Short mmCIF file of C-alpha atoms and ligand atoms in Angstrom, two decimals:
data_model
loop_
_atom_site.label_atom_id
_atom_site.label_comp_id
_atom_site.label_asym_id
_atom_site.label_seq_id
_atom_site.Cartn_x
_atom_site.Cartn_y
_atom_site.Cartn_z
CA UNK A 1 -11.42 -24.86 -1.67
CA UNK A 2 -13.24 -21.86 -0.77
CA UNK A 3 -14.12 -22.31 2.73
CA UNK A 4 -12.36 -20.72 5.73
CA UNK A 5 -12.09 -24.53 7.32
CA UNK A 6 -9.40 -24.60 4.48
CA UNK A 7 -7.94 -20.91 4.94
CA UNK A 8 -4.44 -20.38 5.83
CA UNK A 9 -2.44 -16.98 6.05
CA UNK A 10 -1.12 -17.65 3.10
CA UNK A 11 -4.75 -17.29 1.49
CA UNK A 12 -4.95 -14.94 -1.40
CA UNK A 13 -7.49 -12.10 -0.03
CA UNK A 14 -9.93 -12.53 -3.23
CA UNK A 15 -10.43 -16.05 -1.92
CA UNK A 16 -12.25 -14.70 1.55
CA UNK A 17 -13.65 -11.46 -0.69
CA UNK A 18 -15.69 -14.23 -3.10
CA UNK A 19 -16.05 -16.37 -0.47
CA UNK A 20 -17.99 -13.42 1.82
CA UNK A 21 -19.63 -12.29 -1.59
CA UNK A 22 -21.21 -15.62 -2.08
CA UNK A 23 -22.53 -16.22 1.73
CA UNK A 24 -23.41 -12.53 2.25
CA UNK A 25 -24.31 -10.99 -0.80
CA UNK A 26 -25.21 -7.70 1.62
CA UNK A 27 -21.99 -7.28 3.14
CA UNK A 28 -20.58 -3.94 2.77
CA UNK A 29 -17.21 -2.71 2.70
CA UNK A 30 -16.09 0.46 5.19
CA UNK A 31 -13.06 2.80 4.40
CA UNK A 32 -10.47 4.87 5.61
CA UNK A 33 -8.51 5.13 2.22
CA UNK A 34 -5.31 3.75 4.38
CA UNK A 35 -3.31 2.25 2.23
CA UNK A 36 -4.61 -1.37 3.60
CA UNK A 37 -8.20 0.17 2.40
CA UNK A 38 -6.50 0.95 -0.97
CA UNK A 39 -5.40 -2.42 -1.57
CA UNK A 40 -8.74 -3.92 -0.42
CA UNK A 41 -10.76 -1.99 -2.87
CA UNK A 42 -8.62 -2.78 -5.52
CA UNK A 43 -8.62 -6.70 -4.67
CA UNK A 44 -12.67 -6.82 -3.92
CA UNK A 45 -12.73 -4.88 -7.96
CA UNK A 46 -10.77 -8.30 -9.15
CA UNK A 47 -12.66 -10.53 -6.89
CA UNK A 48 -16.08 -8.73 -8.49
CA UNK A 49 -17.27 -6.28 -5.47
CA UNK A 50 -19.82 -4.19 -6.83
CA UNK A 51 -21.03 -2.91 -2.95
CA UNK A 52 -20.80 0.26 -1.33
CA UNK A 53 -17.80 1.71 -0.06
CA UNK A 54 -18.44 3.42 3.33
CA UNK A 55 -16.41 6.59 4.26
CA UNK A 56 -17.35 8.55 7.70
CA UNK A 57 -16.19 12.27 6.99
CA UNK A 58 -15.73 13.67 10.50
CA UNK A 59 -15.04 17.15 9.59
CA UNK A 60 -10.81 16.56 9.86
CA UNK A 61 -9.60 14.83 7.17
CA UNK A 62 -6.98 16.12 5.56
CA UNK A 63 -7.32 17.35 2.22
CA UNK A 64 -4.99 14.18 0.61
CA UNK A 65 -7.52 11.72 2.12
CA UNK A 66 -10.33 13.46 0.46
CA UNK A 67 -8.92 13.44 -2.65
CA UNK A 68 -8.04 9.83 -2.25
CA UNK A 69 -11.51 9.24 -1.93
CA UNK A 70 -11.87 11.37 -4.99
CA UNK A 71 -9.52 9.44 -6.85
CA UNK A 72 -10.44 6.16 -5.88
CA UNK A 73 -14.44 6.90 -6.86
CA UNK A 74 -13.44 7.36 -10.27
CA UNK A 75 -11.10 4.54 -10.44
CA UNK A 76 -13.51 2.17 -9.53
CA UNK A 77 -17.16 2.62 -10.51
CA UNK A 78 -18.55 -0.15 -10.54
CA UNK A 79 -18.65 0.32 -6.87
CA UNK A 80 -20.58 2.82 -4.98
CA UNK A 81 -18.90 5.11 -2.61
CA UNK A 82 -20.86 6.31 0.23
CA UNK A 83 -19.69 9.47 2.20
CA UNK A 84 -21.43 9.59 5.48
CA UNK A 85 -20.87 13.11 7.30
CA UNK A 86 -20.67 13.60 11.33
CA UNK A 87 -23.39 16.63 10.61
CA UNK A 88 -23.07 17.90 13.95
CA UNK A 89 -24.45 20.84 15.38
CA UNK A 90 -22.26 23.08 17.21
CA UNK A 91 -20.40 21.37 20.23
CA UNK A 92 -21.31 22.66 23.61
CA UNK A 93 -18.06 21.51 24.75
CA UNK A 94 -16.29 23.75 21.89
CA UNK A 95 -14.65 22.63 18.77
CA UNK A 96 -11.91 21.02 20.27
CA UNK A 97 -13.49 18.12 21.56
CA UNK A 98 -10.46 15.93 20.13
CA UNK A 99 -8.29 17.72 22.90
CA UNK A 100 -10.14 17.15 26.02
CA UNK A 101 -12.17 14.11 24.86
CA UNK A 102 -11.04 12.20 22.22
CA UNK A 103 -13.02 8.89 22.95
CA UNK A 104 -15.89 11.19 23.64
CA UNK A 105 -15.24 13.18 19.78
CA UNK A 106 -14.59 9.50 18.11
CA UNK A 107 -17.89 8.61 19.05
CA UNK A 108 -19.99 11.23 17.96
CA UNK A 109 -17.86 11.92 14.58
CA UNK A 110 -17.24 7.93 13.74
CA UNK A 111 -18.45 5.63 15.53
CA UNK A 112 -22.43 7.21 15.95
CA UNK A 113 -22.92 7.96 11.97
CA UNK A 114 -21.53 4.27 10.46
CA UNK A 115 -23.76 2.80 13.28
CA UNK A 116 -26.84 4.90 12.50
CA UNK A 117 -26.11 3.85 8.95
CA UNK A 118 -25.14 0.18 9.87
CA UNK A 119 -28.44 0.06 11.52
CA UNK A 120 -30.41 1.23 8.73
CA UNK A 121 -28.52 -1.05 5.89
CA UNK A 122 -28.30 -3.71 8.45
CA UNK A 123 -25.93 -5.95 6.66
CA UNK A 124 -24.79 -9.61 7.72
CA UNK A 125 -21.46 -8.66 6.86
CA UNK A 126 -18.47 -5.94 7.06
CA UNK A 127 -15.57 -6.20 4.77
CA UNK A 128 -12.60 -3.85 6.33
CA UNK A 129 -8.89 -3.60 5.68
CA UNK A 130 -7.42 -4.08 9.30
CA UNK A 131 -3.93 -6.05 9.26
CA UNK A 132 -2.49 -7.87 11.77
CA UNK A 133 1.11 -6.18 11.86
CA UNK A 134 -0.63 -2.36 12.43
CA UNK A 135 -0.60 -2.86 15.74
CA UNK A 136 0.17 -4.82 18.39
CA UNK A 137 -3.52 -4.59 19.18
CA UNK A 138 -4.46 -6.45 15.87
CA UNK A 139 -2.16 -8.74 16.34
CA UNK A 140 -4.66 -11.72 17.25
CA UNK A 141 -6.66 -10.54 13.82
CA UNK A 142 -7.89 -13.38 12.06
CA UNK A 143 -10.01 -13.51 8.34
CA UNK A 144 -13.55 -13.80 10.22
CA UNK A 145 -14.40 -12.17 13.44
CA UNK A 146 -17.71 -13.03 14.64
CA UNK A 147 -20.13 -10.36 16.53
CA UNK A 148 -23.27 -8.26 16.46
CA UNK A 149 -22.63 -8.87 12.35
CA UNK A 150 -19.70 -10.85 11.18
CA UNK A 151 -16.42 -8.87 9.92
CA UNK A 152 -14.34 -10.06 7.14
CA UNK A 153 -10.69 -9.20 7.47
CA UNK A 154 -9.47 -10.52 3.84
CA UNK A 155 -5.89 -8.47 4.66
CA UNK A 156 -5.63 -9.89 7.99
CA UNK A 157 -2.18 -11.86 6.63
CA UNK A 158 -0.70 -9.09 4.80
CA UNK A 159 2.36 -7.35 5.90
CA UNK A 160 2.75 -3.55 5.55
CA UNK A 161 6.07 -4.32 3.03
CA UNK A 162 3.56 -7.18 1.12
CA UNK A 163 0.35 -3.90 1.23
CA UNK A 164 3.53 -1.62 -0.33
CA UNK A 165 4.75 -3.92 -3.41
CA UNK A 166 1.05 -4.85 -4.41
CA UNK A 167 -0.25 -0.94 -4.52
CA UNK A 168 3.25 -0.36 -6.17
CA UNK A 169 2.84 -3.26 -9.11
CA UNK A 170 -1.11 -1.86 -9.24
CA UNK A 171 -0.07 1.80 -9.19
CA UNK A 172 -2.85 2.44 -6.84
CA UNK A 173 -4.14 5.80 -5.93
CA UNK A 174 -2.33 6.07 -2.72
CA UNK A 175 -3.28 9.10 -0.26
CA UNK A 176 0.46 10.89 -0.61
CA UNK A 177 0.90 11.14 2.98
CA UNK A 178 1.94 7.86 3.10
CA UNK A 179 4.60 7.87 1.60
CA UNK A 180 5.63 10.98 3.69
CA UNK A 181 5.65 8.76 6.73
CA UNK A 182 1.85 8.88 7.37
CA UNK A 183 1.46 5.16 7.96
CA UNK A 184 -1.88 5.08 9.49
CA UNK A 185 -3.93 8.49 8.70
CA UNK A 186 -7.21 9.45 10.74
CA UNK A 187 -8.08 12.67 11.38
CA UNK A 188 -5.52 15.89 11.41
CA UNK A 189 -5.55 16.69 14.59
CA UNK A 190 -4.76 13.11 16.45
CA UNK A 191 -2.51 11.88 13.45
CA UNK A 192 1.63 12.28 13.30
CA UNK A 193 3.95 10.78 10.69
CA UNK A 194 5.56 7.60 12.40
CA UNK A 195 9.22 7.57 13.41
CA UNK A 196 11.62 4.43 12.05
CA UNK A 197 10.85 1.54 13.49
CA UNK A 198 7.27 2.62 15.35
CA UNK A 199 4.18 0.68 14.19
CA UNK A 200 1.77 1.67 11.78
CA UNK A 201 -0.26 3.54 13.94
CA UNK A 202 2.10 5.03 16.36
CA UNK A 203 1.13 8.09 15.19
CA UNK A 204 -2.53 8.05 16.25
CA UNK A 205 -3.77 10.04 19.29
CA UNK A 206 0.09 10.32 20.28
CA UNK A 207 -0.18 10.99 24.47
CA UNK A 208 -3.92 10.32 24.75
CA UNK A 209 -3.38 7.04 26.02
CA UNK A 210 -5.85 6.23 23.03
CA UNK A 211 -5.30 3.23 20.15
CA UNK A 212 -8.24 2.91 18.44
CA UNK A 213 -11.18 4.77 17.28
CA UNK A 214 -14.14 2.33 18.68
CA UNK A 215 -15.34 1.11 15.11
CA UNK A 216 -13.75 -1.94 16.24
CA UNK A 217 -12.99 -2.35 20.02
CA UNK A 218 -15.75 -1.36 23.09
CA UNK A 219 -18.41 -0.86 24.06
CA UNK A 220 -19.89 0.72 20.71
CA UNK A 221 -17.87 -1.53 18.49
CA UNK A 222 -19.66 -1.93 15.59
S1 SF4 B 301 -9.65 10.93 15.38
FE1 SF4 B 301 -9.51 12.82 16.63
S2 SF4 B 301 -10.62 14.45 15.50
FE2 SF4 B 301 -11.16 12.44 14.57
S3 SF4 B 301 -13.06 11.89 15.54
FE3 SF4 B 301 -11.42 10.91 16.76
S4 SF4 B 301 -10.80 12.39 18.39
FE4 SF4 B 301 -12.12 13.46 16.86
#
């Protein structure tokens, strides 16, 4: 039955996908062309997303995620990917903001154009790609999390080895520099490949005392 009073973790993803698609025919789906957002795209394409994609190009990507994004656009049409760019004029505080003040650089090159976009779209709902087992800090991650609009988590469940077989059988456009030991891949500057055994994102503002970006935790969460 597709209701979440009858979810489980063992829930196929394209179960909560429909079941989003039917109660919020708005939602939209945002992307970081991980390879959990890889796997979502290509599960909301079976489960009949036709929505908008939602990338935030901060001006650091590097080059393998943009041609992810590349790749992925052409895979799937029938969806509509949306690049949304930081467009910031010149820093007072120099072009190293990620250095001195990374929560400070998140903000301005993340978190500020998806909400100023949010805000205009203003949809009920926001399918994303976070997993449980990326972090300790996702640990508690459930399907649905209620707040200011609700967030779908269809991949809450999966494990990074379940993530790996499904974009294997799929042969899924997978940014390279995961498989290089790029687990979780933000920006350039605040991104390292993972050592054996770390988390998925280990490697993500390594000594900055920092674990997320804010799309989904504080004040600004969106
Ligand atoms: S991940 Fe780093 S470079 Fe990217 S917006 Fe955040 S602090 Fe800036």
């Amino acid at each position: 039955m597709n209701a979440p009073d009858a979810w489980s973790a063992e829930t196929d993803p394209r179960v909560v996908i429909r079941w989003a698609m039917e109660e919020y025919p708005d939602s939209l789906m945002t992307s970081a062309f991980n390879l959990n957002g890889v796997v979502l795209i290509d599960l909301a394409a079976q489960a009949g997303y036709t929505g908008e994609v939602v990338f935030v190009d901060t001006g650091y990507h590097f080059p393998e995620t943009l041609q992810t994004r590349e790749r992925l656009a052409a895979r799937y049409s029938q969806m509509r990917f949306v690049t949304l760019s930081a467009g910031l004029a010149p820093e007072p505080w120099g072009e190293e903001r990620y250095r001195s003040d990374p929560d400070g650089c998140c903000a301005a090159r993340k978190v500020a154009p998806l909400r100023e976009y949010l805000a205009r779209k203003n949809p009920s709902a926001l399918l994303n790609a976070r997993s449980r087992d990326q972090a300790a800090t996702r640990a508690g991650l459930g399907f649905l999390e209620p707040g200011e609009r609700l967030r779908v988590n269809p991949l809450a469940y999966w494990t990074r080895e379940q993530l790996e077989a499904y974009a294997r059988t799929r042969d899924l456009p997978v940014n390279p520099l995961y498989w290089s030991g790029f687990l979780s891949i933000g920006c350039w500057p605040c991104t390292r490949a993972v050592r054996p055994g770390e988390e998925a994102r280990a490697g993500r503002w390594e000594g900055q005392g920092k674990t997320e970006c804010g799309l989904w935790v504080g004040e600004k969460a969106l």
